[in-house]
Amino acid sequence: MNTLRVASHSDPSATAGAIANSVRETGEAEIQVIGPKAVNQAVKAIAIARGYVAASGVDLYCVPSFTNIQVVESNHGKTAIRFAVRPRHEMMCSSFREPRSEIAVES
Amino acid sequence: MNTLRVASHSDPSATAGAIANSVRETGEAEIQVIGPKAVNQAVKAIAIARGYVAASGVDLYCVPSFTNIQVVESNHGKTAIRFAVRPRHEMMCSSFREPRSEIAVES
């Protein structure tokens, strides 16, 4: 799974598409950001991505954490914020509900 | 459950304490923010709050969403970001594990 790096100028909708694709392909998405504006764009993207995958019965949540990264240009380390975006797997829970896509629709 | 309003000048550690208390008392926390800096402070606070409650076996996650709010000063509506912060209830899952606090420690 690749880590999505979101910048302050990143388009939230495009980032949301990348998040949704990563979740569909690898089961989760990992986002790394530095700076308030980038964090804001990432959060917007996650909120939009929830809408992208909700139709297929996937409920996304995110887990933010701090991570130290080494900036190539300088020797200074920076504290980035990492978002782990994962779907809530209801099939693992006792409150299991059939995904909509599997419910027979009577015409 | 009260909605925590986080501003750009809010202290992440203090906000994290408020999040942890809300989760302990009501089972979840709701945060509302406007603007990139406030979103950044809220995300930092959630990451810190995860550490506050982790010792008691609680694993926090957050669900960001958009919400429209009416600003009192003006008639303009603003789009705020709302974070629902909840613990992952493992007891609801088939992969149930006893919380550490309930495991008998042999001396």
PDB file of N, CA, C and O in Angstrom, chain A residues 15-68:
ATOM      1  N   THR A  15      -7.985  13.817  -4.306  1.00  0.00           N
ATOM      2  CA  THR A  15      -7.394  13.037  -3.222  1.00  0.00           C
ATOM      3  C   THR A  15      -8.385  12.008  -2.703  1.00  0.00           C
ATOM      4  O   THR A  15      -8.014  10.862  -2.417  1.00  0.00           O
ATOM      5  N   ALA A  16      -9.670  12.409  -2.630  1.00  0.00           N
ATOM      6  CA  ALA A  16     -10.718  11.489  -2.176  1.00  0.00           C
ATOM      7  C   ALA A  16     -10.812  10.290  -3.116  1.00  0.00           C
ATOM      8  O   ALA A  16     -10.980   9.152  -2.667  1.00  0.00           O
ATOM      9  N   GLY A  17     -10.666  10.535  -4.423  1.00  0.00           N
ATOM     10  CA  GLY A  17     -10.687   9.454  -5.395  1.00  0.00           C
ATOM     11  C   GLY A  17      -9.526   8.491  -5.170  1.00  0.00           C
ATOM     12  O   GLY A  17      -9.697   7.275  -5.218  1.00  0.00           O
ATOM     13  N   ALA A  18      -8.362   9.047  -4.872  1.00  0.00           N
ATOM     14  CA  ALA A  18      -7.179   8.217  -4.617  1.00  0.00           C
ATOM     15  C   ALA A  18      -7.365   7.398  -3.337  1.00  0.00           C
ATOM     16  O   ALA A  18      -6.988   6.227  -3.290  1.00  0.00           O
ATOM     17  N   ILE A  19      -7.996   8.011  -2.338  1.00  0.00           N
ATOM     18  CA  ILE A  19      -8.258   7.299  -1.080  1.00  0.00           C
ATOM     19  C   ILE A  19      -9.220   6.137  -1.339  1.00  0.00           C
ATOM     20  O   ILE A  19      -8.977   5.003  -0.924  1.00  0.00           O
ATOM     21  N   ALA A  20     -10.308   6.420  -2.066  1.00  0.00           N
ATOM     22  CA  ALA A  20     -11.319   5.392  -2.354  1.00  0.00           C
ATOM     23  C   ALA A  20     -10.687   4.235  -3.139  1.00  0.00           C
ATOM     24  O   ALA A  20     -10.932   3.068  -2.835  1.00  0.00           O
ATOM     25  N   ASN A  21      -9.843   4.555  -4.124  1.00  0.00           N
ATOM     26  CA  ASN A  21      -9.170   3.515  -4.911  1.00  0.00           C
ATOM     27  C   ASN A  21      -8.263   2.665  -4.038  1.00  0.00           C
ATOM     28  O   ASN A  21      -8.264   1.438  -4.137  1.00  0.00           O
ATOM     29  N   SER A  22      -7.505   3.331  -3.175  1.00  0.00           N
ATOM     30  CA  SER A  22      -6.578   2.602  -2.311  1.00  0.00           C
ATOM     31  C   SER A  22      -7.335   1.662  -1.368  1.00  0.00           C
ATOM     32  O   SER A  22      -6.915   0.532  -1.147  1.00  0.00           O
ATOM     33  N   VAL A  23      -8.489   2.135  -0.859  1.00  0.00           N
ATOM     34  CA  VAL A  23      -9.292   1.306   0.042  1.00  0.00           C
ATOM     35  C   VAL A  23      -9.853   0.103  -0.716  1.00  0.00           C
ATOM     36  O   VAL A  23      -9.821  -1.029  -0.226  1.00  0.00           O
ATOM     37  N   ARG A  24     -10.307   0.346  -1.959  1.00  0.00           N
ATOM     38  CA  ARG A  24     -10.874  -0.759  -2.744  1.00  0.00           C
ATOM     39  C   ARG A  24      -9.809  -1.790  -3.092  1.00  0.00           C
ATOM     40  O   ARG A  24     -10.057  -2.988  -3.074  1.00  0.00           O
ATOM     41  N   GLU A  25      -8.600  -1.311  -3.415  1.00  0.00           N
ATOM     42  CA  GLU A  25      -7.544  -2.211  -3.893  1.00  0.00           C
ATOM     43  C   GLU A  25      -6.774  -2.885  -2.764  1.00  0.00           C
ATOM     44  O   GLU A  25      -6.445  -4.068  -2.844  1.00  0.00           O
ATOM     45  N   THR A  26      -6.470  -2.121  -1.708  1.00  0.00           N
ATOM     46  CA  THR A  26      -5.615  -2.685  -0.649  1.00  0.00           C
ATOM     47  C   THR A  26      -6.345  -2.827   0.691  1.00  0.00           C
ATOM     48  O   THR A  26      -5.773  -3.349   1.639  1.00  0.00           O
ATOM     49  N   GLY A  27      -7.594  -2.331   0.784  1.00  0.00           N
ATOM     50  CA  GLY A  27      -8.353  -2.471   2.028  1.00  0.00           C
ATOM     51  C   GLY A  27      -8.177  -1.301   2.973  1.00  0.00           C
ATOM     52  O   GLY A  27      -8.912  -1.166   3.955  1.00  0.00           O
ATOM     53  N   GLU A  28      -7.185  -0.451   2.677  1.00  0.00           N
ATOM     54  CA  GLU A  28      -7.033   0.758   3.493  1.00  0.00           C
ATOM     55  C   GLU A  28      -6.222   1.808   2.728  1.00  0.00           C
ATOM     56  O   GLU A  28      -5.685   1.524   1.662  1.00  0.00           O
ATOM     57  N   ALA A  29      -6.172   3.009   3.278  1.00  0.00           N
ATOM     58  CA  ALA A  29      -5.384   4.083   2.679  1.00  0.00           C
ATOM     59  C   ALA A  29      -4.579   4.758   3.772  1.00  0.00           C
ATOM     60  O   ALA A  29      -5.034   4.876   4.913  1.00  0.00           O
ATOM     61  N   GLU A  30      -3.359   5.155   3.422  1.00  0.00           N
ATOM     62  CA  GLU A  30      -2.504   5.848   4.377  1.00  0.00           C
ATOM     63  C   GLU A  30      -2.146   7.207   3.798  1.00  0.00           C
ATOM     64  O   GLU A  30      -1.687   7.298   2.661  1.00  0.00           O
ATOM     65  N   ILE A  31      -2.402   8.260   4.586  1.00  0.00           N
ATOM     66  CA  ILE A  31      -2.154   9.627   4.135  1.00  0.00           C
ATOM     67  C   ILE A  31      -1.148  10.285   5.058  1.00  0.00           C
ATOM     68  O   ILE A  31      -1.241  10.154   6.278  1.00  0.00           O
ATOM     69  N   GLN A  32      -0.165  10.971   4.460  1.00  0.00           N
ATOM     70  CA  GLN A  32       0.831  11.689   5.265  1.00  0.00           C
ATOM     71  C   GLN A  32       0.817  13.156   4.880  1.00  0.00           C
ATOM     72  O   GLN A  32       0.829  13.495   3.693  1.00  0.00           O
ATOM     73  N   VAL A  33       0.734  14.022   5.890  1.00  0.00           N
ATOM     74  CA  VAL A  33       0.664  15.457   5.634  1.00  0.00           C
ATOM     75  C   VAL A  33       1.575  16.241   6.580  1.00  0.00           C
ATOM     76  O   VAL A  33       1.854  15.804   7.685  1.00  0.00           O
ATOM     77  N   ILE A  34       2.029  17.409   6.086  1.00  0.00           N
ATOM     78  CA  ILE A  34       2.799  18.328   6.927  1.00  0.00           C
ATOM     79  C   ILE A  34       2.167  19.706   6.822  1.00  0.00           C
ATOM     80  O   ILE A  34       1.971  20.212   5.713  1.00  0.00           O
ATOM     81  N   GLY A  35       1.812  20.286   7.949  1.00  0.00           N
ATOM     82  CA  GLY A  35       1.262  21.642   7.959  1.00  0.00           C
ATOM     83  C   GLY A  35      -0.250  21.682   8.029  1.00  0.00           C
ATOM     84  O   GLY A  35      -0.922  20.787   7.520  1.00  0.00           O
ATOM     85  N   PRO A  36      -0.772  22.731   8.670  1.00  0.00           N
ATOM     86  CA  PRO A  36      -2.215  22.879   8.891  1.00  0.00           C
ATOM     87  C   PRO A  36      -3.051  22.824   7.619  1.00  0.00           C
ATOM     88  O   PRO A  36      -4.072  22.141   7.578  1.00  0.00           O
ATOM     89  N   LYS A  37      -2.605  23.509   6.557  1.00  0.00           N
ATOM     90  CA  LYS A  37      -3.404  23.532   5.322  1.00  0.00           C
ATOM     91  C   LYS A  37      -3.495  22.140   4.698  1.00  0.00           C
ATOM     92  O   LYS A  37      -4.536  21.749   4.173  1.00  0.00           O
ATOM     93  N   ALA A  38      -2.385  21.408   4.764  1.00  0.00           N
ATOM     94  CA  ALA A  38      -2.365  20.054   4.199  1.00  0.00           C
ATOM     95  C   ALA A  38      -3.251  19.122   5.026  1.00  0.00           C
ATOM     96  O   ALA A  38      -3.978  18.289   4.476  1.00  0.00           O
ATOM     97  N   VAL A  39      -3.226  19.312   6.363  1.00  0.00           N
ATOM     98  CA  VAL A  39      -4.088  18.516   7.239  1.00  0.00           C
ATOM     99  C   VAL A  39      -5.550  18.785   6.886  1.00  0.00           C
ATOM    100  O   VAL A  39      -6.356  17.867   6.757  1.00  0.00           O
ATOM    101  N   ASN A  40      -5.863  20.058   6.665  1.00  0.00           N
ATOM    102  CA  ASN A  40      -7.226  20.455   6.313  1.00  0.00           C
ATOM    103  C   ASN A  40      -7.667  19.801   5.005  1.00  0.00           C
ATOM    104  O   ASN A  40      -8.770  19.255   4.915  1.00  0.00           O
ATOM    105  N   GLN A  41      -6.788  19.827   3.998  1.00  0.00           N
ATOM    106  CA  GLN A  41      -7.116  19.214   2.701  1.00  0.00           C
ATOM    107  C   GLN A  41      -7.332  17.710   2.848  1.00  0.00           C
ATOM    108  O   GLN A  41      -8.229  17.139   2.229  1.00  0.00           O
ATOM    109  N   ALA A  42      -6.493  17.087   3.682  1.00  0.00           N
ATOM    110  CA  ALA A  42      -6.596  15.638   3.887  1.00  0.00           C
ATOM    111  C   ALA A  42      -7.913  15.273   4.567  1.00  0.00           C
ATOM    112  O   ALA A  42      -8.594  14.330   4.158  1.00  0.00           O
ATOM    113  N   VAL A  43      -8.296  16.057   5.585  1.00  0.00           N
ATOM    114  CA  VAL A  43      -9.546  15.789   6.310  1.00  0.00           C
ATOM    115  C   VAL A  43     -10.746  15.968   5.390  1.00  0.00           C
ATOM    116  O   VAL A  43     -11.667  15.144   5.368  1.00  0.00           O
ATOM    117  N   LYS A  44     -10.699  17.034   4.563  1.00  0.00           N
ATOM    118  CA  LYS A  44     -11.777  17.243   3.581  1.00  0.00           C
ATOM    119  C   LYS A  44     -11.854  16.047   2.640  1.00  0.00           C
ATOM    120  O   LYS A  44     -12.940  15.537   2.347  1.00  0.00           O
ATOM    121  N   ALA A  45     -10.688  15.591   2.179  1.00  0.00           N
ATOM    122  CA  ALA A  45     -10.634  14.472   1.230  1.00  0.00           C
ATOM    123  C   ALA A  45     -11.215  13.200   1.849  1.00  0.00           C
ATOM    124  O   ALA A  45     -11.952  12.463   1.187  1.00  0.00           O
ATOM    125  N   ILE A  46     -10.920  12.966   3.130  1.00  0.00           N
ATOM    126  CA  ILE A  46     -11.440  11.767   3.806  1.00  0.00           C
ATOM    127  C   ILE A  46     -12.963  11.853   3.912  1.00  0.00           C
ATOM    128  O   ILE A  46     -13.678  10.881   3.662  1.00  0.00           O
ATOM    129  N   ALA A  47     -13.471  13.051   4.246  1.00  0.00           N
ATOM    130  CA  ALA A  47     -14.924  13.245   4.359  1.00  0.00           C
ATOM    131  C   ALA A  47     -15.600  13.012   3.009  1.00  0.00           C
ATOM    132  O   ALA A  47     -16.663  12.382   2.930  1.00  0.00           O
ATOM    133  N   ILE A  48     -14.953  13.479   1.926  1.00  0.00           N
ATOM    134  CA  ILE A  48     -15.507  13.279   0.578  1.00  0.00           C
ATOM    135  C   ILE A  48     -15.419  11.812   0.184  1.00  0.00           C
ATOM    136  O   ILE A  48     -16.366  11.246  -0.373  1.00  0.00           O
ATOM    137  N   ALA A  49     -14.290  11.165   0.519  1.00  0.00           N
ATOM    138  CA  ALA A  49     -14.090   9.749   0.171  1.00  0.00           C
ATOM    139  C   ALA A  49     -15.138   8.860   0.836  1.00  0.00           C
ATOM    140  O   ALA A  49     -15.565   7.854   0.256  1.00  0.00           O
ATOM    141  N   ARG A  50     -15.576   9.244   2.033  1.00  0.00           N
ATOM    142  CA  ARG A  50     -16.628   8.482   2.720  1.00  0.00           C
ATOM    143  C   ARG A  50     -17.884   8.411   1.851  1.00  0.00           C
ATOM    144  O   ARG A  50     -18.538   7.370   1.775  1.00  0.00           O
ATOM    145  N   GLY A  51     -18.177   9.529   1.185  1.00  0.00           N
ATOM    146  CA  GLY A  51     -19.333   9.568   0.290  1.00  0.00           C
ATOM    147  C   GLY A  51     -19.124   8.708  -0.949  1.00  0.00           C
ATOM    148  O   GLY A  51     -20.060   8.063  -1.423  1.00  0.00           O
ATOM    149  N   TYR A  52     -17.883   8.674  -1.443  1.00  0.00           N
ATOM    150  CA  TYR A  52     -17.568   7.891  -2.651  1.00  0.00           C
ATOM    151  C   TYR A  52     -17.812   6.403  -2.436  1.00  0.00           C
ATOM    152  O   TYR A  52     -18.283   5.707  -3.325  1.00  0.00           O
ATOM    153  N   VAL A  53     -17.465   5.904  -1.243  1.00  0.00           N
ATOM    154  CA  VAL A  53     -17.542   4.454  -1.010  1.00  0.00           C
ATOM    155  C   VAL A  53     -18.810   4.027  -0.258  1.00  0.00           C
ATOM    156  O   VAL A  53     -19.106   2.841  -0.176  1.00  0.00           O
ATOM    157  N   ALA A  54     -19.544   5.015   0.260  1.00  0.00           N
ATOM    158  CA  ALA A  54     -20.744   4.701   1.060  1.00  0.00           C
ATOM    159  C   ALA A  54     -21.776   3.919   0.244  1.00  0.00           C
ATOM    160  O   ALA A  54     -22.448   3.031   0.770  1.00  0.00           O
ATOM    161  N   ALA A  55     -21.852   4.229  -1.063  1.00  0.00           N
ATOM    162  CA  ALA A  55     -22.836   3.565  -1.927  1.00  0.00           C
ATOM    163  C   ALA A  55     -22.612   2.058  -1.980  1.00  0.00           C
ATOM    164  O   ALA A  55     -23.561   1.290  -2.147  1.00  0.00           O
ATOM    165  N   SER A  56     -21.365   1.639  -1.833  1.00  0.00           N
ATOM    166  CA  SER A  56     -21.067   0.198  -1.853  1.00  0.00           C
ATOM    167  C   SER A  56     -21.045  -0.376  -0.434  1.00  0.00           C
ATOM    168  O   SER A  56     -20.438  -1.422  -0.183  1.00  0.00           O
ATOM    169  N   GLY A  57     -21.675   0.324   0.493  1.00  0.00           N
ATOM    170  CA  GLY A  57     -21.843  -0.202   1.846  1.00  0.00           C
ATOM    171  C   GLY A  57     -20.599  -0.133   2.707  1.00  0.00           C
ATOM    172  O   GLY A  57     -20.522  -0.784   3.747  1.00  0.00           O
ATOM    173  N   VAL A  58     -19.606   0.645   2.268  1.00  0.00           N
ATOM    174  CA  VAL A  58     -18.365   0.770   3.035  1.00  0.00           C
ATOM    175  C   VAL A  58     -18.413   2.033   3.893  1.00  0.00           C
ATOM    176  O   VAL A  58     -18.722   3.114   3.399  1.00  0.00           O
ATOM    177  N   ASP A  59     -18.148   1.876   5.185  1.00  0.00           N
ATOM    178  CA  ASP A  59     -18.155   2.998   6.117  1.00  0.00           C
ATOM    179  C   ASP A  59     -16.718   3.280   6.556  1.00  0.00           C
ATOM    180  O   ASP A  59     -16.143   2.521   7.332  1.00  0.00           O
ATOM    181  N   LEU A  60     -16.152   4.374   6.031  1.00  0.00           N
ATOM    182  CA  LEU A  60     -14.751   4.677   6.320  1.00  0.00           C
ATOM    183  C   LEU A  60     -14.583   5.426   7.634  1.00  0.00           C
ATOM    184  O   LEU A  60     -15.411   6.262   7.994  1.00  0.00           O
ATOM    185  N   TYR A  61     -13.512   5.119   8.340  1.00  0.00           N
ATOM    186  CA  TYR A  61     -13.115   5.910   9.502  1.00  0.00           C
ATOM    187  C   TYR A  61     -11.622   6.185   9.395  1.00  0.00           C
ATOM    188  O   TYR A  61     -10.924   5.565   8.585  1.00  0.00           O
ATOM    189  N   CYS A  62     -11.111   7.127  10.152  1.00  0.00           N
ATOM    190  CA  CYS A  62      -9.675   7.406  10.093  1.00  0.00           C
ATOM    191  C   CYS A  62      -9.059   7.465  11.486  1.00  0.00           C
ATOM    192  O   CYS A  62      -9.740   7.768  12.471  1.00  0.00           O
ATOM    193  N   VAL A  63      -7.793   7.117  11.541  1.00  0.00           N
ATOM    194  CA  VAL A  63      -7.029   7.123  12.788  1.00  0.00           C
ATOM    195  C   VAL A  63      -5.811   8.016  12.600  1.00  0.00           C
ATOM    196  O   VAL A  63      -4.878   7.669  11.881  1.00  0.00           O
ATOM    197  N   PRO A  64      -5.824   9.214  13.199  1.00  0.00           N
ATOM    198  CA  PRO A  64      -4.678  10.123  13.064  1.00  0.00           C
ATOM    199  C   PRO A  64      -3.575   9.794  14.060  1.00  0.00           C
ATOM    200  O   PRO A  64      -3.846   9.350  15.172  1.00  0.00           O
ATOM    201  N   SER A  65      -2.339   9.976  13.632  1.00  0.00           N
ATOM    202  CA  SER A  65      -1.195   9.768  14.531  1.00  0.00           C
ATOM    203  C   SER A  65      -0.044  10.663  14.089  1.00  0.00           C
ATOM    204  O   SER A  65      -0.031  11.158  12.961  1.00  0.00           O
ATOM    205  N   PHE A  66       0.898  10.852  14.979  1.00  0.00           N
ATOM    206  CA  PHE A  66       2.088  11.651  14.667  1.00  0.00           C
ATOM    207  C   PHE A  66       3.187  10.741  14.143  1.00  0.00           C
ATOM    208  O   PHE A  66       3.294   9.587  14.544  1.00  0.00           O
ATOM    209  N   THR A  67       3.990  11.266  13.229  1.00  0.00           N
ATOM    210  CA  THR A  67       5.130  10.504  12.739  1.00  0.00           C
ATOM    211  C   THR A  67       6.272  11.462  12.406  1.00  0.00           C
ATOM    212  O   THR A  67       6.024  12.575  11.930  1.00  0.00           O
ATOM    213  N   ASN A  68       7.488  11.050  12.716  1.00  0.00           N
ATOM    214  CA  ASN A  68       8.660  11.876  12.402  1.00  0.00           C
ATOM    215  C   ASN A  68       9.220  11.505  11.037  1.00  0.00           C
ATOM    216  O   ASN A  68       9.441  10.335  10.756  1.00  0.00           O
TER     217      ASN A  68
END
